Short mmCIF file of C-alpha atoms and ligand atoms in Angstrom, two decimals:
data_model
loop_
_atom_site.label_atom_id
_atom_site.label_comp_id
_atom_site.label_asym_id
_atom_site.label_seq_id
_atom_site.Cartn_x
_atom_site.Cartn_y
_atom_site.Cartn_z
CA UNK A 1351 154.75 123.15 296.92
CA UNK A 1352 157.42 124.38 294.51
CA UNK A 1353 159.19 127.56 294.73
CA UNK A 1354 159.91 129.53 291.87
CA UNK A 1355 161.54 132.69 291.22
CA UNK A 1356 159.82 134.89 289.04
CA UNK A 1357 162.80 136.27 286.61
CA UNK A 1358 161.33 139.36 285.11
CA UNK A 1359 162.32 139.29 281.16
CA UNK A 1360 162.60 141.70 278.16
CA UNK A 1361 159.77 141.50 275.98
CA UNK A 1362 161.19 140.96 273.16
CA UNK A 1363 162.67 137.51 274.13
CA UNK A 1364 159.78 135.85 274.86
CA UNK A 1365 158.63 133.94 271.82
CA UNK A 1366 155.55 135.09 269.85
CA UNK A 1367 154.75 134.39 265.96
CA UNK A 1368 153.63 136.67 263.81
CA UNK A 1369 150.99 135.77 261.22
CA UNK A 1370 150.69 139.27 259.49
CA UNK A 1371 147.43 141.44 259.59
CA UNK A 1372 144.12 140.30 260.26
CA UNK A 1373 142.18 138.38 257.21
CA UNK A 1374 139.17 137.12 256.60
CA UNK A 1375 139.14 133.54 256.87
CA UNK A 1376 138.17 132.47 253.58
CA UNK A 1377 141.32 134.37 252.35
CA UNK A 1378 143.84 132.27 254.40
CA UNK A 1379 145.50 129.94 252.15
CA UNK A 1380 145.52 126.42 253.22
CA UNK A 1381 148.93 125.09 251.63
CA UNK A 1382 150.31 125.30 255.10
CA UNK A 1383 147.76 122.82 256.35
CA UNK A 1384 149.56 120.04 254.72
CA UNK A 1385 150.34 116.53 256.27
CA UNK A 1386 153.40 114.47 256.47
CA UNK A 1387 152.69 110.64 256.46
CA UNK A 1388 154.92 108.62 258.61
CA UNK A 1389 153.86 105.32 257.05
CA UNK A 1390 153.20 103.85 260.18
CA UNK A 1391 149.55 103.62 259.63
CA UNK A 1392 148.08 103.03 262.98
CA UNK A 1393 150.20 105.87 263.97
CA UNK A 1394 148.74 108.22 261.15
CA UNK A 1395 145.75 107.13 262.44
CA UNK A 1396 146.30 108.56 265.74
CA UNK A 1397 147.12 111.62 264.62
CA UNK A 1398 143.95 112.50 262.16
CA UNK A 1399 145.92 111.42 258.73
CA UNK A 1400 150.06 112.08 259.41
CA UNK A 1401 151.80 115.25 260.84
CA UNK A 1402 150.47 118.92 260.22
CA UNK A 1403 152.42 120.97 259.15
CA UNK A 1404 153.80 123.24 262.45
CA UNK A 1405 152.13 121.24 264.80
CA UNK A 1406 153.14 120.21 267.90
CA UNK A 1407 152.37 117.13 269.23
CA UNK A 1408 153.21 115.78 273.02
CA UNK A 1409 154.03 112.14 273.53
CA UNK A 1410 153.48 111.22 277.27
CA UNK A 1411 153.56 107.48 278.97
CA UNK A 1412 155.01 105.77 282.04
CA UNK A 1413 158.65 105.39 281.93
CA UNK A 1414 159.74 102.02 279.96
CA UNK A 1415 157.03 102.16 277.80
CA UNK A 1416 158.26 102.32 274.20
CA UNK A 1417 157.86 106.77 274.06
CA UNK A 1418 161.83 106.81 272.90
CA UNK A 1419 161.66 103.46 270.40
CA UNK A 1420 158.24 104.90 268.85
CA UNK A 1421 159.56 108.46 268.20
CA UNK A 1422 162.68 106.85 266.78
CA UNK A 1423 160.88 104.39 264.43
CA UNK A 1424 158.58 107.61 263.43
CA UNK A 1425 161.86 109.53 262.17
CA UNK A 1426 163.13 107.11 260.96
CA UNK A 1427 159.77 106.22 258.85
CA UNK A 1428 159.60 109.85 258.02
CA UNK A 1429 162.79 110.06 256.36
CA UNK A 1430 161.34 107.70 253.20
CA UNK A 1431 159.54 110.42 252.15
CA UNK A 1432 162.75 112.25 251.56
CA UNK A 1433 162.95 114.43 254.15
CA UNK A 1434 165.47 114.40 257.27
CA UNK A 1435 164.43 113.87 260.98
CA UNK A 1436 166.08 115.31 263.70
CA UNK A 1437 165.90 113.52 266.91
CA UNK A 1438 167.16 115.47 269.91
CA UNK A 1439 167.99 113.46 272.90
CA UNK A 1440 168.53 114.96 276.59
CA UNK A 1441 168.38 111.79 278.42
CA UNK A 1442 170.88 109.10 276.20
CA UNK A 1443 174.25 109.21 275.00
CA UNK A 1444 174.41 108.77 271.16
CA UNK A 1445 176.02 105.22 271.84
CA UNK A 1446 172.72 104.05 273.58
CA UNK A 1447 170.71 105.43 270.93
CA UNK A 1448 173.03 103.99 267.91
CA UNK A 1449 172.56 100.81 269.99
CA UNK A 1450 168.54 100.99 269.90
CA UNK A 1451 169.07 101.75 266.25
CA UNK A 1452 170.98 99.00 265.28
CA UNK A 1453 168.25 97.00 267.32
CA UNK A 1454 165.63 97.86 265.31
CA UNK A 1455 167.19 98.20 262.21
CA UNK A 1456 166.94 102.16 261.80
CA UNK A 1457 169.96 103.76 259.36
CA UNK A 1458 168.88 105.96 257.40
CA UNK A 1459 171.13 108.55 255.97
CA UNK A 1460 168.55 110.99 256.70
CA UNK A 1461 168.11 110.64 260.23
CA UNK A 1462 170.11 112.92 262.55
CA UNK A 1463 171.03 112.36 265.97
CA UNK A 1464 171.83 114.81 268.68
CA UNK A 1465 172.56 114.59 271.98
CA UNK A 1466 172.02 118.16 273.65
CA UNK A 1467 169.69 119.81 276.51
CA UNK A 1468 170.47 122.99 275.55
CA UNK A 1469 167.45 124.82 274.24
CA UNK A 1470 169.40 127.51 272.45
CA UNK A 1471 171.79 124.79 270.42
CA UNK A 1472 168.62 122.79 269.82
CA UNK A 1473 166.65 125.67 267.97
CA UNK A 1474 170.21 126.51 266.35
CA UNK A 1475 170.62 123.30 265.08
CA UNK A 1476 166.80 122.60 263.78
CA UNK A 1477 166.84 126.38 262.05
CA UNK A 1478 169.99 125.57 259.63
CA UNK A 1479 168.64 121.83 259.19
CA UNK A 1480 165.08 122.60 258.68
CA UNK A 1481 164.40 119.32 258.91
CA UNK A 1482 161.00 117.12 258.33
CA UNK A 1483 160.25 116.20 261.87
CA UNK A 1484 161.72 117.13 264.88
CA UNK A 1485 161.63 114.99 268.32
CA UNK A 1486 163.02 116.61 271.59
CA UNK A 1487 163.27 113.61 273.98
CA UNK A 1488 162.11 114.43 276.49
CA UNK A 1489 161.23 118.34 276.80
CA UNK A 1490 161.98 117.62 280.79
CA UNK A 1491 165.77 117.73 279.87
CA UNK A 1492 165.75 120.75 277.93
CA UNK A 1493 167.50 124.03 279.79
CA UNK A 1494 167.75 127.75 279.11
CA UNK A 1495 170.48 129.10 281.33
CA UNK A 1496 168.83 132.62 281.59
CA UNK A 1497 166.02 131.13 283.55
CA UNK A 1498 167.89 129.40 286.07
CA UNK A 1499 166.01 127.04 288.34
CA UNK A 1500 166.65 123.22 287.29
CA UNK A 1501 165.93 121.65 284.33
CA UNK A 1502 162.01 119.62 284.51
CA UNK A 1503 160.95 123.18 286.86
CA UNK A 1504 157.77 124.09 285.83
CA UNK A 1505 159.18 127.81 284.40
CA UNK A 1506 161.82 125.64 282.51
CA UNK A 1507 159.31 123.17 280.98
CA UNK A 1508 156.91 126.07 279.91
CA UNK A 1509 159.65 128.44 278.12
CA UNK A 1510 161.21 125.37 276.58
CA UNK A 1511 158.32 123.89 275.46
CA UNK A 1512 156.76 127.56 274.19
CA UNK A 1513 159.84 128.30 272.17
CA UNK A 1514 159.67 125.29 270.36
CA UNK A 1515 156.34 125.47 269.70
CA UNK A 1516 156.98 128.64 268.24
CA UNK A 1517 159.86 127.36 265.97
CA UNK A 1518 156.92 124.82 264.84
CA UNK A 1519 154.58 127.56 263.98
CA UNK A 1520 157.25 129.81 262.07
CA UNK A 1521 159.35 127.24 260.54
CA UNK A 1522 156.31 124.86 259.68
CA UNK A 1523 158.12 121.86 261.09
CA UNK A 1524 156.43 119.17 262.82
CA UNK A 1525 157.82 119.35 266.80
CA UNK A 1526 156.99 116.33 268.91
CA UNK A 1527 157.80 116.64 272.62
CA UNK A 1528 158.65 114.00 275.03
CA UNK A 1529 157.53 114.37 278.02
CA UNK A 1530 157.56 112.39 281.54
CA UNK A 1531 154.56 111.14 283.60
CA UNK A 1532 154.27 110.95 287.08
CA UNK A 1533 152.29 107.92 289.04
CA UNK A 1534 149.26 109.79 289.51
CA UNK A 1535 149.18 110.17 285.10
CA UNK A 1536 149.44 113.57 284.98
CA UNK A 1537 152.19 114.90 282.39
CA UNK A 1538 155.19 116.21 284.85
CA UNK A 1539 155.18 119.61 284.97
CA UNK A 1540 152.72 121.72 284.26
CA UNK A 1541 149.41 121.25 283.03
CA UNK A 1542 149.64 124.35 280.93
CA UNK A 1543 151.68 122.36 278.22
CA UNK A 1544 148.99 120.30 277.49
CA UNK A 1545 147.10 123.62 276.71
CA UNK A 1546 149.94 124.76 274.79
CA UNK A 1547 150.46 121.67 271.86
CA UNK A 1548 148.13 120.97 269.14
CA UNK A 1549 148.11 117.08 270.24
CA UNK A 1550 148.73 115.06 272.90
CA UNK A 1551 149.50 111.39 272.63
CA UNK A 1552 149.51 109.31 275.67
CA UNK A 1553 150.67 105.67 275.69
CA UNK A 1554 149.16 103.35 278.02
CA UNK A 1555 149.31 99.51 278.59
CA UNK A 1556 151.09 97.31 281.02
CA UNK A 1557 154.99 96.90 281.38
CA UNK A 1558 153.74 93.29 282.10
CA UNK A 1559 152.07 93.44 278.86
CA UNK A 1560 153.54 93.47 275.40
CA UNK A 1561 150.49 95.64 273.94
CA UNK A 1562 150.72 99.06 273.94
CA UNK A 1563 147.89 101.62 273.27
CA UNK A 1564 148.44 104.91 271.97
CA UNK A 1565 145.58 107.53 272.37
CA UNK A 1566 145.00 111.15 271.42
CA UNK A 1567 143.99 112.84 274.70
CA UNK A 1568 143.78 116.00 272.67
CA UNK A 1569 143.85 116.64 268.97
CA UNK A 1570 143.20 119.87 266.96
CA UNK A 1571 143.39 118.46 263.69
CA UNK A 1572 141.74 115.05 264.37
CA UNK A 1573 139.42 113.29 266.83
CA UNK A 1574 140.12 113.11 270.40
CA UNK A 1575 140.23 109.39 271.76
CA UNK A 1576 141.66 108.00 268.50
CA UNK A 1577 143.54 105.10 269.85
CA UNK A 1578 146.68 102.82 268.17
CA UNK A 1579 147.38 99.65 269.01
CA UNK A 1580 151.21 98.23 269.10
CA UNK A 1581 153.14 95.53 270.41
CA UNK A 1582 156.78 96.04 272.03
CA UNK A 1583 158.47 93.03 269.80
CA UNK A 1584 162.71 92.65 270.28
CA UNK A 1585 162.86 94.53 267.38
CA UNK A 1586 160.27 97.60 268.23
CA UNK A 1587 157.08 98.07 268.21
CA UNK A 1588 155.00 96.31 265.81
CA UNK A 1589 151.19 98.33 264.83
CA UNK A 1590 148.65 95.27 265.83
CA UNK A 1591 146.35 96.22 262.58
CA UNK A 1592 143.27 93.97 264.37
CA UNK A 1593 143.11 94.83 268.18
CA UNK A 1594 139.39 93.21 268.38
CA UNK A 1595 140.66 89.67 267.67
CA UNK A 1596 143.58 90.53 270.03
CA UNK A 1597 141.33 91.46 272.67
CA UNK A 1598 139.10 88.97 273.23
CA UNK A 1599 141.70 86.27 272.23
CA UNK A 1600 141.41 84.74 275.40
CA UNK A 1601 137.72 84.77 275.86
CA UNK A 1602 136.44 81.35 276.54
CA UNK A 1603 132.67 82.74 277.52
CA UNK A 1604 133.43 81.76 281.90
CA UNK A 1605 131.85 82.45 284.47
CA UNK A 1606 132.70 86.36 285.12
CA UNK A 1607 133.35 87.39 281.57
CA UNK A 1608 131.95 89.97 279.36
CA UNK A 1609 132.68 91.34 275.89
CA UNK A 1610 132.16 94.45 275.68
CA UNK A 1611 132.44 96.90 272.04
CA UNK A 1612 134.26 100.02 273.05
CA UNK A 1613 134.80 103.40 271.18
CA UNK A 1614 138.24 104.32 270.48
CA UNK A 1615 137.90 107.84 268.13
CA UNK A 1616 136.43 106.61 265.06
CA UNK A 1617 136.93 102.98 265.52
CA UNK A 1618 134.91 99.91 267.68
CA UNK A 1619 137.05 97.60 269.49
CA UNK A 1620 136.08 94.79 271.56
CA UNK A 1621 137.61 94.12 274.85
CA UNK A 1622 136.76 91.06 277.01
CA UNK A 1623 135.78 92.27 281.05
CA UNK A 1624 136.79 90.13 283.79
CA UNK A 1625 134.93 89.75 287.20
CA UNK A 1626 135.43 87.95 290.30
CA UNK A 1627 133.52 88.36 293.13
CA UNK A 1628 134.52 86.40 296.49
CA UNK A 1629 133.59 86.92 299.62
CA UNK A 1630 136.00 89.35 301.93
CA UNK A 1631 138.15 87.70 304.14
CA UNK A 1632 138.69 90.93 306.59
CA UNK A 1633 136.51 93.31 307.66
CA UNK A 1634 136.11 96.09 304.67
CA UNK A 1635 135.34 94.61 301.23
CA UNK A 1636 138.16 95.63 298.41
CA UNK A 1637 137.17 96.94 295.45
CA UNK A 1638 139.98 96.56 292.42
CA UNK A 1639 139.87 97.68 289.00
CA UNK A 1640 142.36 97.20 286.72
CA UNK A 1641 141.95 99.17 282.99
CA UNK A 1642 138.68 99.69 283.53
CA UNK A 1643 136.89 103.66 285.93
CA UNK A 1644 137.51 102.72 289.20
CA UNK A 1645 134.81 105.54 290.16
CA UNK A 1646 131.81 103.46 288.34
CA UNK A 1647 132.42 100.70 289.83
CA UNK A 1648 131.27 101.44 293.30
CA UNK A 1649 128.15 103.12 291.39
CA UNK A 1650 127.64 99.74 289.60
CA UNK A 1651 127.78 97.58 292.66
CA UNK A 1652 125.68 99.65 294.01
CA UNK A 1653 122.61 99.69 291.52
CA UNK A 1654 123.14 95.86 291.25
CA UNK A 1655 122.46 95.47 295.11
CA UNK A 1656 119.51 98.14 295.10
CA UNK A 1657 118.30 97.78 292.10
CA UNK A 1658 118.98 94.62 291.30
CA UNK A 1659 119.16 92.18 294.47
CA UNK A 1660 122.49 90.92 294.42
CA UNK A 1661 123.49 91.07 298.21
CA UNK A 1662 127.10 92.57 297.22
CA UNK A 1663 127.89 93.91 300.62
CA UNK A 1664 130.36 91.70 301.85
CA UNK A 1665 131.91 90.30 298.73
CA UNK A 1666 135.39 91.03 297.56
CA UNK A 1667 134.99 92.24 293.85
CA UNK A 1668 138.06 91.98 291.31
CA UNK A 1669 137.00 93.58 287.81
CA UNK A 1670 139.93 93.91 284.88
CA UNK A 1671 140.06 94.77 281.03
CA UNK A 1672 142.07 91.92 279.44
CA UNK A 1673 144.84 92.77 277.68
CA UNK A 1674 146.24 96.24 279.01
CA UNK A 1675 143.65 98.33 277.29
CA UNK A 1676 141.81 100.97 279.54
CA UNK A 1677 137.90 101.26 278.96
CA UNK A 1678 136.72 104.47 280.58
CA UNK A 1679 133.01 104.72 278.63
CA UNK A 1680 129.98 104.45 280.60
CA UNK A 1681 129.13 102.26 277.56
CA UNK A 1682 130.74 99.28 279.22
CA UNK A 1683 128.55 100.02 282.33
CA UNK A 1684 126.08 96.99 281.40
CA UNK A 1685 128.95 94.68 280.45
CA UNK A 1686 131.05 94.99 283.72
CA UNK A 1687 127.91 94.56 285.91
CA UNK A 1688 126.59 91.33 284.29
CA UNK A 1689 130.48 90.12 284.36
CA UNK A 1690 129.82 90.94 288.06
CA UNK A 1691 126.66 89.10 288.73
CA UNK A 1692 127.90 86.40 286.75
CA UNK A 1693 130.95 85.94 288.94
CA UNK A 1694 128.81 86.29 292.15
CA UNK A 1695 126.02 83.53 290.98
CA UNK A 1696 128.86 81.09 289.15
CA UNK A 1697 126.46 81.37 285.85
CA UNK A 1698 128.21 82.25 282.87
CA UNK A 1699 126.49 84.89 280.81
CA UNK A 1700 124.84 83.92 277.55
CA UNK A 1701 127.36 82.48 274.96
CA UNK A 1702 128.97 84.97 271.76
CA UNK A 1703 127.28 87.37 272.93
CA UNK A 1704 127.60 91.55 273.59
CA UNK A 1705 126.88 93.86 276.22
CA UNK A 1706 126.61 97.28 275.51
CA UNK A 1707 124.72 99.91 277.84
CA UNK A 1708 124.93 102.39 280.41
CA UNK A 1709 123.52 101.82 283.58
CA UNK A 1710 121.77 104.58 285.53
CA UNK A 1711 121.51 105.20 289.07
CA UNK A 1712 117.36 104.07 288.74
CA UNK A 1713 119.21 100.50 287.19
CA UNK A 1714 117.83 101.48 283.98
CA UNK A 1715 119.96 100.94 281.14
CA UNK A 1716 120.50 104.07 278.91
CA UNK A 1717 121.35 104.75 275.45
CA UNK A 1718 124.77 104.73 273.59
CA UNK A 1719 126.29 106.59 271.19
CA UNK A 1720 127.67 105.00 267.85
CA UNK A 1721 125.89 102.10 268.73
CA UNK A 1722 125.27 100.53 264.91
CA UNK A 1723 129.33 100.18 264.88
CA UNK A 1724 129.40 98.96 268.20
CA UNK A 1725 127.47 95.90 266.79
CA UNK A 1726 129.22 95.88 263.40
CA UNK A 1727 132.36 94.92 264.92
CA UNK A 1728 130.70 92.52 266.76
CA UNK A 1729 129.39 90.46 263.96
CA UNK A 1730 132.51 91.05 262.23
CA UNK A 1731 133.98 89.29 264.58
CA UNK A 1732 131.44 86.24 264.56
CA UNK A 1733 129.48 87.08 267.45
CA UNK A 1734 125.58 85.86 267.63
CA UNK A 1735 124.09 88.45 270.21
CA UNK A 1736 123.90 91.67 271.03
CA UNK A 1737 122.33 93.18 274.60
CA UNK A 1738 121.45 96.48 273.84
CA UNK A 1739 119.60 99.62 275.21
CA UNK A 1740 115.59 99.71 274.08
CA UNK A 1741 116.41 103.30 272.99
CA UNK A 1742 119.37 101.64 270.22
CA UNK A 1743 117.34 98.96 269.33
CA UNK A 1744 114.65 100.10 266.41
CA UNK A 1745 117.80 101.67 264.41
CA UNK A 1746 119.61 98.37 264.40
CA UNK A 1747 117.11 95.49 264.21
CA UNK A 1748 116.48 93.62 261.22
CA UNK A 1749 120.31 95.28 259.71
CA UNK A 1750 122.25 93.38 261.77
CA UNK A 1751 123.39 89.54 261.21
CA UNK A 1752 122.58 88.69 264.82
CA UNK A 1753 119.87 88.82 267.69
CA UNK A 1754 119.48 91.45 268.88
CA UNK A 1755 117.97 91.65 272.63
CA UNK A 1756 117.01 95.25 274.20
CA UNK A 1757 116.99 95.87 277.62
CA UNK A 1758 115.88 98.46 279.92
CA UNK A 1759 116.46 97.84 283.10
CA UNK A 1760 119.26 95.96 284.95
CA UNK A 1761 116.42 93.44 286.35
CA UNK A 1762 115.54 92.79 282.71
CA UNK A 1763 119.38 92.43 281.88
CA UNK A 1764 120.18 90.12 284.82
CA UNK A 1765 117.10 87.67 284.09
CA UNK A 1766 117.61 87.95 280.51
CA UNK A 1767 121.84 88.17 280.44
CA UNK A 1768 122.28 83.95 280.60
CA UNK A 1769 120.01 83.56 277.38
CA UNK A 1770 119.16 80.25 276.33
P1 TYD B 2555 161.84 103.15 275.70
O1 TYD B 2555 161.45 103.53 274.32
O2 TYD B 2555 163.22 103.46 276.14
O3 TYD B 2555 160.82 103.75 276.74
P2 TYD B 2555 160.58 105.26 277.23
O4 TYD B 2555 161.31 106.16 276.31
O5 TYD B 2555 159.07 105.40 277.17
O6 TYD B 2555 161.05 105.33 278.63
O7 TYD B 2555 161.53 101.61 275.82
C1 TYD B 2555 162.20 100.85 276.71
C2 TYD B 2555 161.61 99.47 276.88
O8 TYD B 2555 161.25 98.83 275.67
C3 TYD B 2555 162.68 98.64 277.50
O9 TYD B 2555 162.15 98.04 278.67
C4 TYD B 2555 163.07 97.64 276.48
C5 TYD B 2555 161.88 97.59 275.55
N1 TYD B 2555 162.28 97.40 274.15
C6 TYD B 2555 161.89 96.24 273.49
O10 TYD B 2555 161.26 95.35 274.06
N2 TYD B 2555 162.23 96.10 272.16
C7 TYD B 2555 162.92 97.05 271.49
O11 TYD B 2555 163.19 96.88 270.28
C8 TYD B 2555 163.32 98.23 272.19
C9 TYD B 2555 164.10 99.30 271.50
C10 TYD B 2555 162.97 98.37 273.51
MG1 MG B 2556 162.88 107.44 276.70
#
């Protein structure tokens, strides 16, 4: 429970825009609807093709994880184009940041620096600069005096963050917002700026890890679920332009592994699934998941050991995505129960091969959606076999350089899942 003290204000300080009378829609121009690139393609990617213009974008990830050393590598990128970049920093002093610069090699004339929570000198400063792109890192530092409270408060973060948006929207500057995450993922603060940006941006990945996975939880001018991939190098983050090989660069085809072609947006990507199963030393099994639903996977165990006859009950199960990517499609249902049952009967599961499904509470294994790029990527990446839903299978077969084996049930899949 937070308090808050509700501050009544004068209309006319709360931030609106103005777009003129109403038109019909075929009338609105769309020269406003133009993108910036920032050169940093995976990035680009992300965001449906570069910045809109007057868009605001949220950038949200654990603390540590490379939010401030992106959004400075972004302005800086942006600033080739000819443009400036202001970067507006609550939570730095300008040495620290001069000293990331230096690190990974950012000096362009172009690219400002501030240090300053105040929201008023903020908008001041970005309305006589008018520059290309500006970053407020993070939007939890920013404070309007007139609202009192402290600065991250929920009224803070919401003013803040609408009168920036607003600036966006008038000026036609691109605004990106820093903002914090708490444990549980959610963006500190409240959930209402989420609502409030065009995009939101999350980055995800291990601190253990040096791969780092940027995804568009939201996007109005793009598709939702686009994903980048980048690696945290001395020098910055580095895009990763083939995350399939990266992957599954450790797949050796054990016992307890799976590979299984995910969806991220518009592109496949294949990510190896780990299993063990042992059996529980103390009295209640665990159940750990690591990158991967952890709400499936005491469906999956379940439809394996009723549907399937694999006496789970007293087994210790350990299932992980390698590599620090998080796989949250019911797509990967098949994938991470054979990587189960191959762990509990020490068989490996048939060599190069693919798993893609989802499993129903009956065990039977359902259909997919983009399931003819699924298996694309798969043979691009010199795979021989593909398990596959019954429903995906007449659309693919004879297209595809590999076998292709359909399955409709997880009986079916855990007979046929070894191959010969
Ligand atoms: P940072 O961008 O400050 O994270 P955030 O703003 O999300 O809190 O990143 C900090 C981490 O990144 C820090 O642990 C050091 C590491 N790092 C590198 O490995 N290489 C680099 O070039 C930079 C700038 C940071
Ligand atoms: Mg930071």
């Amino acid at each position: 429970m937070v308090e808050e003290t509700e501050r009544p204000e004068p209309a006319s300080v709360r931030p609106s825009f103005d777009g003129g009378a109403p038109a019909p829609v075929g009338d609105i121009g769309l020269d406003d609807h133009v993108r910036v690139e920032t050169g940093i393609s995976e990035f680009d990617r992300i965001l449906g093709g570069g910045f809109v213009a007057g868009s605001a974008v949220l950038v949200g990830g654990d603390p540590g994880i490379g939010k401030s050393t992106l959004m400075l590598q972004v302005a800086h990128e942006i600033t080739r184009s000819g443009c400036t970049a202001l970067y507006v920093t609550g939570e730095e002093s300008l040495t620290q940041i001069a000293l990331r610069a230096r690190r990974l090699g950012v000096d362009a004339d172009k690219l400002l620096i501030a240090a300053q929570t105040d929201l008023a000198a903020i908008l001041a400063s970005a309305k006589k600069l008018e520059p290309g792109l500006l970053v407020v890192d993070s939007i939890q530092m920013v404070y309007k005096p007139e609202l009192g409270g402290t600065p991250g408060s929920v009224s803070q973060i919401r003013e803040c963050a609408a009168e920036l948006i607003c600036l966006a929207k008038q000026s036609g500057m691109p605004v990106v917002l820093v903002g914090h995450v708490t444990k549980t993922g959610a963006i500190a603060g409240p959930k209402v700026l989420e609502h409030m940006v065009d995009t939101v941006l999350y980055f995800e990945g291990d601190l253990h890890h040096a791969y780092r996975v940027l995804r568009a939880v939201k996007n109005r001018f793009g598709s939702a679920n686009e994903i980048g991939v980048f690696e945290m190098r001395s020098n910055g983050l580095r895009e990763v332009s083939n995350p399939s090989e990266l992957f599954i660069s450790g797949y050796g085809g054990g016992v307890g592994s799976a590979v299984v072609p995910c969806i991220g947006g518009t592109r496949p990507l294949l990510v190896e699934v780990q299993a063990l199963v042992t059996r529980a030393t103390y009295g209640t099994p665990e159940r750990k998941v690591s990158g991967l639903d952890r709400n499936r996977l005491p469906m999956l165990l379940a439809v394996l050991d009723r549907r399937g006859g694999l006496q789970l009950g007293g087994q210790d199960v350990f299932v992980n995505a390698a590599g620090g990517v998080e796989v949250d499609e019911p797509a990967a249902d098949l994938g991470i129960a054979l990587a189960i049952a191959s762990s509990f009967t020490d068989k490996p599961l048939a060599p190069r091969s693919v798993f893609i499904g989802e499993v129903g509470l009956g065990g039977e294994i359902r259909a997919v959606s983009h399931a003819g790029a699924r298996v694309a990527e798969a043979v691009r990446l010199g795979f021989k076999r593909a398990f596959l839903p019954k429903e995906s299978r007449s659309a693919l077969e004879g297209r595809m350089a590999l076998d292709i084996v359909p399955v409709s049930n997880i009986i079916e899949a855990l007979d046929g899942c070894t191959g010969a």
